Tab-separated table of N, CA, C and O in Angstrom:
chain	number	residue	atom	x	y	z
H	1	GLN	N	11.002	13.693	1.313
H	1	GLN	CA	10.395	13.064	2.163
H	1	GLN	C	9.316	11.995	1.405
H	1	GLN	O	8.404	12.603	0.715
H	2	VAL	N	9.616	10.932	1.831
H	2	VAL	CA	8.717	9.852	0.902
H	2	VAL	C	7.526	9.726	1.784
H	2	VAL	O	7.467	9.488	2.962
H	3	LEU	N	6.225	9.702	0.935
H	3	LEU	CA	4.649	9.750	1.513
H	3	LEU	C	4.194	8.568	0.829
H	3	LEU	O	3.972	8.406	-0.223
H	4	LEU	N	3.629	7.577	1.654
H	4	LEU	CA	2.984	6.386	1.415
H	4	LEU	C	1.476	6.534	1.900
H	4	LEU	O	1.501	6.620	3.202
H	5	VAL	N	0.374	6.453	0.760
H	5	VAL	CA	-0.824	7.006	1.279
H	5	VAL	C	-1.771	5.591	1.195
H	5	VAL	O	-2.147	5.677	-0.058
H	6	GLU	N	-2.155	5.051	1.972
H	6	GLU	CA	-3.523	3.862	1.560
H	6	GLU	C	-4.924	4.605	1.710
H	6	GLU	O	-4.896	5.082	2.614
H	7	SER	N	-5.509	3.624	0.694
H	7	SER	CA	-7.299	4.264	0.905
H	7	SER	C	-7.782	2.712	0.414
H	7	SER	O	-7.121	1.775	-0.102
H	8	GLY	N	-9.055	2.899	0.494
H	8	GLY	CA	-9.930	1.721	0.128
H	8	GLY	C	-10.231	0.830	1.037
H	8	GLY	O	-11.062	0.342	0.540
H	9	GLY	N	-9.865	0.782	2.326
H	9	GLY	CA	-10.504	0.033	3.338
H	9	GLY	C	-11.666	0.533	3.617
H	9	GLY	O	-12.515	1.389	3.191
H	10	GLY	N	-12.293	-0.694	4.424
H	10	GLY	CA	-14.083	-0.043	4.768
H	10	GLY	C	-14.335	-1.788	5.364
H	10	GLY	O	-13.694	-2.676	5.518
H	11	LEU	N	-15.606	-1.627	5.515
H	11	LEU	CA	-16.470	-2.951	5.780
H	11	LEU	C	-17.370	-3.259	4.749
H	11	LEU	O	-17.611	-2.978	3.864
H	12	VAL	N	-16.710	-4.862	4.648
H	12	VAL	CA	-17.300	-5.580	3.292
H	12	VAL	C	-17.728	-7.256	4.208
H	12	VAL	O	-17.267	-7.759	4.871
H	13	PRO	N	-18.899	-7.332	3.272
H	13	PRO	CA	-19.608	-8.891	3.493
H	13	PRO	C	-18.424	-9.730	3.288
H	13	PRO	O	-17.801	-9.805	2.290
H	14	ALA	N	-18.298	-10.865	4.211
H	14	ALA	CA	-17.587	-12.474	3.526
H	14	ALA	C	-17.726	-12.735	2.224
H	14	ALA	O	-19.215	-12.802	1.836
H	15	GLY	N	-16.854	-12.820	1.437
H	15	GLY	CA	-16.834	-13.270	0.242
H	15	GLY	C	-17.096	-12.399	-0.894
H	15	GLY	O	-16.829	-12.595	-2.115
H	16	GLY	N	-16.907	-10.949	-0.218
H	16	GLY	CA	-17.016	-9.838	-1.212
H	16	GLY	C	-15.614	-9.372	-1.924
H	16	GLY	O	-14.481	-9.930	-1.076
H	17	PRO	N	-15.601	-8.646	-2.411
H	17	PRO	CA	-14.351	-8.106	-3.088
H	17	PRO	C	-13.935	-6.775	-2.412
H	17	PRO	O	-14.670	-6.026	-1.739
H	18	LEU	N	-12.835	-6.210	-2.285
H	18	LEU	CA	-12.324	-4.880	-2.125
H	18	LEU	C	-10.959	-4.445	-2.736
H	18	LEU	O	-10.340	-5.492	-2.619
H	19	ARG	N	-10.607	-3.511	-3.053
H	19	ARG	CA	-9.695	-2.731	-3.502
H	19	ARG	C	-9.055	-2.017	-2.754
H	19	ARG	O	-9.261	-0.803	-2.456
H	20	LEU	N	-7.786	-2.101	-2.348
H	20	LEU	CA	-6.810	-1.072	-1.674
H	20	LEU	C	-5.813	-0.342	-2.732
H	20	LEU	O	-5.463	-1.211	-3.617
H	21	SER	N	-5.778	0.927	-2.383
H	21	SER	CA	-4.824	1.811	-3.418
H	21	SER	C	-3.655	2.090	-2.276
H	21	SER	O	-3.840	2.445	-1.155
H	22	CYS	N	-2.364	2.466	-2.785
H	22	CYS	CA	-1.389	2.955	-2.215
H	22	CYS	C	-0.576	4.201	-3.198
H	22	CYS	O	-0.203	3.598	-3.788
H	23	VAL	N	-0.693	5.547	-2.447
H	23	VAL	CA	-0.170	6.514	-3.797
H	23	VAL	C	1.049	6.924	-2.738
H	23	VAL	O	0.997	7.239	-1.995
H	24	ALA	N	2.041	7.088	-3.776
H	24	ALA	CA	3.166	7.338	-3.360
H	24	ALA	C	3.906	8.695	-3.431
H	24	ALA	O	3.683	9.103	-4.970
H	25	SER	N	4.526	9.215	-3.032
H	25	SER	CA	5.188	10.724	-3.362
H	25	SER	C	6.416	10.839	-2.639
H	25	SER	O	6.740	9.998	-1.886
H	26	GLY	N	7.453	11.680	-3.351
H	26	GLY	CA	9.055	11.970	-2.833
H	26	GLY	C	9.593	10.617	-2.934
H	26	GLY	O	10.682	10.742	-2.591
H	27	LEU	N	9.304	9.720	-3.901
H	27	LEU	CA	10.451	8.879	-4.523
H	27	LEU	C	10.147	9.057	-6.095
H	27	LEU	O	9.195	9.114	-6.428
H	28	THR	N	11.352	7.953	-6.495
H	28	THR	CA	11.195	7.729	-7.964
H	28	THR	C	10.625	6.307	-7.783
H	28	THR	O	11.214	5.238	-7.734
H	29	PHE	N	9.256	6.318	-8.157
H	29	PHE	CA	8.454	5.117	-8.031
H	29	PHE	C	9.048	4.074	-8.597
H	29	PHE	O	9.059	2.784	-8.029
H	30	ASN	N	9.302	3.963	-9.757
H	30	ASN	CA	9.386	2.897	-10.647
H	30	ASN	C	10.857	2.279	-10.464
H	30	ASN	O	11.240	1.295	-11.062
H	31	THR	N	11.768	2.771	-9.361
H	31	THR	CA	12.929	1.839	-8.895
H	31	THR	C	12.785	1.241	-7.731
H	31	THR	O	13.805	0.685	-7.302
H	32	TYR	N	11.702	1.177	-6.979
H	32	TYR	CA	11.573	0.380	-5.890
H	32	TYR	C	10.434	-0.349	-6.096
H	32	TYR	O	9.561	-0.868	-6.840
H	33	ALA	N	10.707	-1.699	-5.620
H	33	ALA	CA	9.657	-2.871	-5.264
H	33	ALA	C	8.887	-2.303	-4.387
H	33	ALA	O	9.249	-1.518	-3.250
H	34	LEU	N	7.617	-2.922	-4.254
H	34	LEU	CA	6.575	-2.497	-3.290
H	34	LEU	C	5.941	-3.720	-2.439
H	34	LEU	O	5.913	-4.853	-3.244
H	35	GLY	N	5.134	-3.547	-1.694
H	35	GLY	CA	4.459	-4.478	-0.876
H	35	GLY	C	3.532	-4.166	-0.064
H	35	GLY	O	3.651	-2.904	0.477
H	36	TRP	N	2.451	-5.186	0.325
H	36	TRP	CA	1.578	-5.027	1.239
H	36	TRP	C	1.734	-5.906	2.078
H	36	TRP	O	2.113	-7.073	2.504
H	37	PHE	N	1.338	-5.632	3.566
H	37	PHE	CA	1.593	-6.023	4.859
H	37	PHE	C	0.184	-5.880	5.401
H	37	PHE	O	-0.690	-5.125	5.075
H	38	ARG	N	-0.067	-6.607	6.741
H	38	ARG	CA	-1.161	-6.474	7.147
H	38	ARG	C	-0.887	-6.737	8.821
H	38	ARG	O	0.254	-7.561	9.187
H	39	GLN	N	-1.438	-6.161	9.742
H	39	GLN	CA	-1.397	-6.507	10.921
H	39	GLN	C	-2.378	-6.053	12.030
H	39	GLN	O	-3.179	-5.230	12.039
H	40	ALA	N	-2.718	-7.432	12.576
H	40	ALA	CA	-3.865	-7.372	13.556
H	40	ALA	C	-3.343	-7.018	15.066
H	40	ALA	O	-2.000	-6.868	15.217
H	41	PRO	N	-4.182	-6.460	16.082
H	41	PRO	CA	-3.947	-5.813	17.212
H	41	PRO	C	-3.082	-7.191	17.988
H	41	PRO	O	-3.785	-8.350	17.801
H	42	GLY	N	-2.103	-6.729	18.540
H	42	GLY	CA	-1.375	-7.834	19.353
H	42	GLY	C	-0.450	-8.759	18.726
H	42	GLY	O	-0.001	-9.627	19.290
H	43	GLN	N	-0.579	-8.594	17.176
H	43	GLN	CA	-0.068	-9.556	16.088
H	43	GLN	C	1.325	-8.798	15.558
H	43	GLN	O	1.393	-7.763	15.546
H	44	GLU	N	2.539	-9.759	15.187
H	44	GLU	CA	3.363	-8.923	14.052
H	44	GLU	C	2.908	-8.624	12.984
H	44	GLU	O	1.711	-9.229	12.213
H	45	ARG	N	3.496	-7.704	12.294
H	45	ARG	CA	3.033	-7.579	10.942
H	45	ARG	C	3.233	-8.397	10.003
H	45	ARG	O	4.535	-9.198	10.129
H	46	GLU	N	2.422	-9.049	8.980
H	46	GLU	CA	2.657	-10.453	8.179
H	46	GLU	C	2.578	-9.713	6.960
H	46	GLU	O	1.781	-8.695	6.618
H	47	PHE	N	3.795	-10.406	5.922
H	47	PHE	CA	3.605	-10.170	4.662
H	47	PHE	C	2.629	-10.783	4.245
H	47	PHE	O	1.841	-11.501	4.037
H	48	VAL	N	1.849	-9.989	2.951
H	48	VAL	CA	0.769	-10.278	1.973
H	48	VAL	C	1.281	-10.292	0.739
H	48	VAL	O	0.920	-11.716	0.158
H	49	ALA	N	1.842	-9.293	-0.078
H	49	ALA	CA	2.228	-9.544	-1.333
H	49	ALA	C	3.355	-8.687	-1.370
H	49	ALA	O	3.151	-7.581	-0.821
H	50	THR	N	3.968	-8.755	-2.527
H	50	THR	CA	4.996	-7.839	-2.967
H	50	THR	C	4.692	-8.062	-4.706
H	50	THR	O	4.555	-8.849	-5.345
H	51	VAL	N	5.582	-6.626	-5.124
H	51	VAL	CA	5.309	-6.483	-6.782
H	51	VAL	C	6.983	-5.806	-7.444
H	51	VAL	O	7.347	-4.974	-6.397
H	52	SER	N	7.212	-6.371	-8.404
H	52	SER	CA	8.617	-5.683	-8.705
H	52	SER	C	8.465	-4.468	-9.060
H	52	SER	O	7.136	-4.035	-9.384
H	53	ARG	N	9.374	-3.822	-9.790
H	53	ARG	CA	9.746	-2.368	-10.026
H	53	ARG	C	8.667	-2.404	-11.260
H	53	ARG	O	8.160	-1.180	-11.207
H	54	ASP	N	8.835	-3.180	-12.309
H	54	ASP	CA	8.114	-2.844	-13.485
H	54	ASP	C	6.453	-3.702	-13.412
H	54	ASP	O	6.007	-3.686	-14.104
H	55	GLY	N	6.337	-3.916	-12.069
H	55	GLY	CA	5.188	-4.910	-12.213
H	55	GLY	C	5.014	-6.477	-12.677
H	55	GLY	O	3.917	-7.094	-12.619
H	56	GLY	N	6.234	-6.773	-13.369
H	56	GLY	CA	5.908	-8.085	-13.972
H	56	GLY	C	5.959	-9.387	-13.392
H	56	GLY	O	6.129	-10.452	-13.576
H	57	SER	N	6.599	-9.286	-12.082
H	57	SER	CA	6.812	-10.210	-10.919
H	57	SER	C	5.942	-9.926	-9.890
H	57	SER	O	6.138	-8.827	-9.188
H	58	THR	N	5.443	-11.048	-9.033
H	58	THR	CA	4.515	-10.860	-8.025
H	58	THR	C	4.835	-11.881	-7.061
H	58	THR	O	5.401	-13.137	-7.814
H	59	ALA	N	4.578	-11.883	-5.799
H	59	ALA	CA	4.793	-12.800	-5.028
H	59	ALA	C	3.636	-12.839	-3.609
H	59	ALA	O	3.264	-11.534	-3.596
H	60	TYR	N	3.102	-14.004	-3.157
H	60	TYR	CA	2.137	-13.893	-2.223
H	60	TYR	C	2.203	-14.349	-1.204
H	60	TYR	O	2.711	-15.630	-1.121
H	61	ALA	N	1.639	-14.254	-0.033
H	61	ALA	CA	1.479	-15.106	1.337
H	61	ALA	C	0.460	-16.452	0.538
H	61	ALA	O	-0.093	-15.994	0.125
H	62	ASP	N	0.647	-17.424	1.270
H	62	ASP	CA	-0.168	-18.577	1.093
H	62	ASP	C	-1.425	-18.338	1.433
H	62	ASP	O	-2.506	-19.179	1.025
H	63	THR	N	-1.458	-17.455	2.561
H	63	THR	CA	-2.926	-17.048	3.083
H	63	THR	C	-4.097	-16.501	1.986
H	63	THR	O	-5.094	-16.610	2.365
H	64	VAL	N	-3.035	-15.923	1.127
H	64	VAL	CA	-3.971	-14.879	0.256
H	64	VAL	C	-3.785	-15.460	-1.136
H	64	VAL	O	-4.438	-14.896	-2.123
H	65	LYS	N	-2.802	-16.239	-1.731
H	65	LYS	CA	-2.495	-16.591	-2.883
H	65	LYS	C	-3.870	-16.990	-3.787
H	65	LYS	O	-4.550	-18.014	-2.912
H	66	GLY	N	-4.277	-16.645	-4.460
H	66	GLY	CA	-5.463	-17.364	-5.533
H	66	GLY	C	-6.386	-16.148	-4.952
H	66	GLY	O	-7.444	-16.654	-5.828
H	67	ARG	N	-6.185	-15.374	-4.155
H	67	ARG	CA	-7.687	-14.809	-3.892
H	67	ARG	C	-7.147	-13.099	-4.006
H	67	ARG	O	-8.072	-12.519	-4.279
H	68	HIS	N	-6.280	-12.522	-3.764
H	68	HIS	CA	-5.988	-11.271	-3.751
H	68	HIS	C	-4.677	-11.398	-5.052
H	68	HIS	O	-3.847	-12.230	-5.336
H	69	THR	N	-4.563	-9.885	-5.805
H	69	THR	CA	-4.046	-9.788	-6.883
H	69	THR	C	-3.112	-8.599	-6.489
H	69	THR	O	-4.062	-7.220	-6.284
H	70	ILE	N	-1.962	-8.220	-6.405
H	70	ILE	CA	-1.228	-6.991	-6.377
H	70	ILE	C	-0.916	-6.435	-7.624
H	70	ILE	O	-0.458	-7.449	-8.757
H	71	SER	N	-0.928	-5.258	-8.011
H	71	SER	CA	-0.467	-4.744	-8.977
H	71	SER	C	0.334	-3.102	-8.850
H	71	SER	O	-0.223	-2.772	-7.943
H	72	ARG	N	0.734	-2.483	-9.924
H	72	ARG	CA	0.733	-1.320	-9.800
H	72	ARG	C	0.895	-0.689	-10.931
H	72	ARG	O	0.914	-1.125	-12.116
H	73	ASP	N	0.561	0.836	-11.098
H	73	ASP	CA	0.468	1.687	-12.245
H	73	ASP	C	1.815	2.712	-12.052
H	73	ASP	O	1.231	3.947	-10.951
H	74	ASN	N	2.772	2.435	-12.815
H	74	ASN	CA	3.852	3.550	-12.503
H	74	ASN	C	3.725	5.018	-12.976
H	74	ASN	O	4.433	5.854	-12.246
H	75	ALA	N	3.051	5.201	-14.087
H	75	ALA	CA	2.366	6.593	-14.643
H	75	ALA	C	1.830	7.200	-13.646
H	75	ALA	O	1.773	8.430	-13.498
H	76	LYS	N	1.071	6.416	-12.313
H	76	LYS	CA	0.157	7.101	-11.447
H	76	LYS	C	0.818	7.012	-10.010
H	76	LYS	O	0.284	7.631	-8.962
H	77	ASN	N	2.246	6.397	-10.094
H	77	ASN	CA	2.719	6.214	-8.679
H	77	ASN	C	1.858	5.673	-7.733
H	77	ASN	O	1.513	5.961	-6.181
H	78	THR	N	0.918	4.499	-8.332
H	78	THR	CA	0.268	3.895	-7.479
H	78	THR	C	0.254	2.506	-7.259
H	78	THR	O	0.312	1.858	-8.393
H	79	MET	N	-0.042	1.817	-6.417
H	79	MET	CA	-0.206	0.533	-6.167
H	79	MET	C	-1.371	0.177	-5.597
H	79	MET	O	-2.059	0.740	-5.118
H	80	TYR	N	-1.752	-1.280	-5.966
H	80	TYR	CA	-3.380	-1.691	-5.637
H	80	TYR	C	-2.753	-3.071	-4.890
H	80	TYR	O	-2.077	-4.090	-5.420
H	81	LEU	N	-4.218	-3.846	-4.245
H	81	LEU	CA	-4.498	-4.978	-3.996
H	81	LEU	C	-5.748	-5.154	-4.167
H	81	LEU	O	-6.765	-4.635	-3.355
H	82	GLN	N	-6.010	-5.964	-5.238
H	82	GLN	CA	-7.602	-6.442	-5.230
H	82	GLN	C	-7.487	-7.830	-4.583
H	82	GLN	O	-7.020	-8.713	-4.911
H	83	MET	N	-8.658	-7.598	-3.661
H	83	MET	CA	-8.961	-8.585	-2.311
H	83	MET	C	-10.153	-9.415	-2.842
H	83	MET	O	-11.421	-8.387	-3.237
H	84	ASN	N	-10.085	-10.562	-3.326
H	84	ASN	CA	-11.359	-11.159	-3.703
H	84	ASN	C	-11.681	-12.325	-2.590
H	84	ASN	O	-10.738	-12.783	-1.632
H	85	SER	N	-13.015	-12.918	-2.518
H	85	SER	CA	-13.184	-13.879	-1.719
H	85	SER	C	-12.466	-13.585	-0.004
H	85	SER	O	-12.310	-14.252	0.550
H	86	LEU	N	-13.307	-12.438	0.428
H	86	LEU	CA	-12.520	-12.026	1.713
H	86	LEU	C	-13.314	-12.771	2.672
H	86	LEU	O	-14.571	-13.155	2.448
H	87	LYS	N	-12.412	-13.256	4.021
H	87	LYS	CA	-12.669	-13.976	4.781
H	87	LYS	C	-12.685	-12.958	5.981
H	87	LYS	O	-11.999	-11.965	6.370
H	88	ALA	N	-13.509	-13.492	7.158
H	88	ALA	CA	-13.138	-12.906	8.600
H	88	ALA	C	-11.882	-12.747	8.954
H	88	ALA	O	-11.482	-11.353	9.391
H	89	GLU	N	-11.012	-13.604	8.467
H	89	GLU	CA	-9.541	-13.597	9.006
H	89	GLU	C	-8.748	-12.544	8.233
H	89	GLU	O	-7.635	-12.535	8.627
H	90	ASP	N	-9.526	-11.783	7.035
H	90	ASP	CA	-8.610	-11.121	6.341
H	90	ASP	C	-8.931	-9.623	7.134
H	90	ASP	O	-8.349	-8.800	6.685
H	91	THR	N	-9.687	-9.562	8.402
H	91	THR	CA	-9.691	-8.344	9.077
H	91	THR	C	-8.742	-7.820	9.662
H	91	THR	O	-8.082	-8.564	10.570
H	92	THR	N	-8.242	-6.791	9.518
H	92	THR	CA	-6.955	-6.196	10.164
H	92	THR	C	-6.989	-4.885	9.424
H	92	THR	O	-7.481	-4.243	8.284
H	93	VAL	N	-5.535	-4.285	9.657
H	93	VAL	CA	-5.043	-3.117	9.217
H	93	VAL	C	-3.941	-3.325	8.091
H	93	VAL	O	-3.083	-4.252	8.359
H	94	TYR	N	-4.047	-2.648	6.793
H	94	TYR	CA	-3.151	-3.210	5.930
H	94	TYR	C	-2.382	-2.003	5.636
H	94	TYR	O	-2.749	-0.840	5.464
H	95	TYR	N	-0.952	-2.339	5.119
H	95	TYR	CA	0.150	-1.455	5.126
H	95	TYR	C	0.519	-1.331	3.793
H	95	TYR	O	1.025	-2.550	3.369
H	96	CYS	N	1.084	-0.369	3.122
H	96	CYS	CA	1.840	-0.264	2.079
H	96	CYS	C	3.206	-0.300	2.553
H	96	CYS	O	3.523	0.618	3.457
H	97	ALA	N	4.178	-0.823	1.602
H	97	ALA	CA	5.677	-0.446	1.945
H	97	ALA	C	6.307	-0.342	0.544
H	97	ALA	O	6.216	-0.945	-0.390
H	98	VAL	N	7.685	-0.085	0.722
H	98	VAL	CA	8.841	0.078	-0.291
H	98	VAL	C	9.934	-0.651	-0.020
H	98	VAL	O	10.342	-0.640	0.985
H	99	SER	N	10.375	-1.255	-0.817
H	99	SER	CA	11.740	-2.066	-0.569
H	99	SER	C	12.686	-1.699	-1.791
H	99	SER	O	12.074	-1.183	-2.996
H	100	LEU	N	13.985	-2.129	-1.368
H	100	LEU	CA	14.767	-1.670	-2.493
H	100	LEU	C	15.058	-3.061	-3.392
H	100	LEU	O	15.522	-2.936	-4.465
H	101	ALA	N	14.683	-4.282	-2.965
H	101	ALA	CA	14.376	-5.254	-3.824
H	101	ALA	C	13.264	-6.106	-4.026
H	101	ALA	O	12.724	-6.210	-2.635
H	102	PHE	N	12.998	-6.641	-4.948
H	102	PHE	CA	11.951	-7.427	-5.134
H	102	PHE	C	12.136	-8.788	-4.789
H	102	PHE	O	13.207	-9.209	-4.194
H	103	GLY	N	10.928	-9.434	-3.878
H	103	GLY	CA	10.900	-10.798	-3.423
H	103	GLY	C	11.021	-10.704	-1.544
H	103	GLY	O	10.725	-11.633	-1.026
H	104	ALA	N	11.304	-9.360	-1.225
H	104	ALA	CA	11.177	-9.364	0.284
H	104	ALA	C	10.095	-9.565	1.110
H	104	ALA	O	9.028	-8.911	0.875
H	105	THR	N	9.924	-10.509	2.198
H	105	THR	CA	8.912	-10.791	2.643
H	105	THR	C	8.863	-10.382	4.442
H	105	THR	O	8.208	-10.482	5.248
H	106	GLN	N	10.048	-9.884	4.491
H	106	GLN	CA	10.529	-9.453	6.163
H	106	GLN	C	9.999	-8.051	6.185
H	106	GLN	O	10.500	-7.130	5.272
H	107	ASN	N	9.639	-7.710	7.398
H	107	ASN	CA	9.215	-6.219	7.784
H	107	ASN	C	10.668	-5.222	7.375
H	107	ASN	O	10.728	-4.136	7.052
H	108	SER	N	11.956	-5.765	7.741
H	108	SER	CA	12.997	-5.057	7.955
H	108	SER	C	13.627	-4.809	6.404
H	108	SER	O	14.463	-4.301	6.217
H	109	ARG	N	13.006	-5.667	5.750
H	109	ARG	CA	13.554	-5.387	4.240
H	109	ARG	C	12.946	-4.182	3.498
H	109	ARG	O	13.229	-3.667	2.387
H	110	TYR	N	11.468	-3.509	4.268
H	110	TYR	CA	11.080	-2.790	3.665
H	110	TYR	C	11.793	-1.422	4.441
H	110	TYR	O	11.578	-1.384	5.830
H	111	ILE	N	11.649	-0.270	4.049
H	111	ILE	CA	11.994	1.403	4.176
H	111	ILE	C	11.340	2.223	4.469
H	111	ILE	O	11.530	3.397	5.208
H	112	ASN	N	10.071	2.366	3.655
H	112	ASN	CA	9.228	3.367	4.321
H	112	ASN	C	7.853	2.455	4.268
H	112	ASN	O	7.569	1.481	3.468
H	113	TRP	N	7.008	3.110	5.142
H	113	TRP	CA	5.798	2.791	5.308
H	113	TRP	C	4.810	3.559	5.067
H	113	TRP	O	4.619	4.804	5.471
H	114	GLY	N	3.489	3.291	4.837
H	114	GLY	CA	2.199	4.156	5.091
H	114	GLY	C	1.628	4.018	6.520
H	114	GLY	O	2.284	3.489	7.143
H	115	GLN	N	0.370	4.795	6.803
H	115	GLN	CA	-0.194	4.798	7.753
H	115	GLN	C	-1.285	3.620	8.027
H	115	GLN	O	-1.587	3.338	8.882
H	116	GLY	N	-1.594	2.997	7.089
H	116	GLY	CA	-2.448	1.952	7.092
H	116	GLY	C	-3.865	2.262	6.616
H	116	GLY	O	-4.499	3.387	6.774
H	117	THR	N	-4.636	0.924	6.297
H	117	THR	CA	-5.980	1.365	6.127
H	117	THR	C	-6.827	0.167	6.494
H	117	THR	O	-6.398	-1.062	6.496
H	118	GLN	N	-7.794	0.482	7.330
H	118	GLN	CA	-8.524	-0.773	8.371
H	118	GLN	C	-9.709	-1.651	7.253
H	118	GLN	O	-10.496	-0.886	6.341
H	119	VAL	N	-9.268	-2.986	7.166
H	119	VAL	CA	-10.123	-3.745	6.660
H	119	VAL	C	-11.017	-4.492	7.286
H	119	VAL	O	-10.376	-5.171	8.402
H	120	THR	N	-12.234	-4.556	7.443
H	120	THR	CA	-13.099	-5.304	8.255
H	120	THR	C	-14.249	-6.072	7.226
H	120	THR	O	-14.989	-5.532	6.491
H	121	VAL	N	-14.305	-7.430	7.695
H	121	VAL	CA	-14.965	-8.117	6.829
H	121	VAL	C	-16.090	-9.037	7.754
H	121	VAL	O	-15.705	-9.638	9.145
H	122	SER	N	-17.296	-8.664	7.424
H	122	SER	CA	-18.456	-9.010	8.390
H	122	SER	C	-18.881	-10.228	7.772
H	122	SER	O	-18.923	-10.873	6.835
H	123	SER	N	-19.252	-11.510	8.915
H	123	SER	CA	-19.208	-12.718	8.487
H	123	SER	C	-20.951	-13.020	8.622
H	123	SER	O	-21.555	-12.060	9.070
């Protein structure tokens, strides 16, 4: 059974940093691409960033490009999202997910999801 557990969310002042983590179990971690998504209440889940199996390739939504960095540590079965220069509009629940292929930005291309972690940016 695949299990993804996000952590690292919390309350942070605008302009500050925050690092999210996603620990995976129940799968061969380095054979999957990974992604971060976020979803505000009443909104569709939106793509944030994705990383390839070996961590060598990444892609970002325009809304976070240049501010956030996705990475992974295959030895620890863990993915990260380093978020910098946080804005009030970054406030929402963040989810990690597993995909069979790198580069996917649609929800339907991801096969397993974590339970989410709340990020709140105070202005």
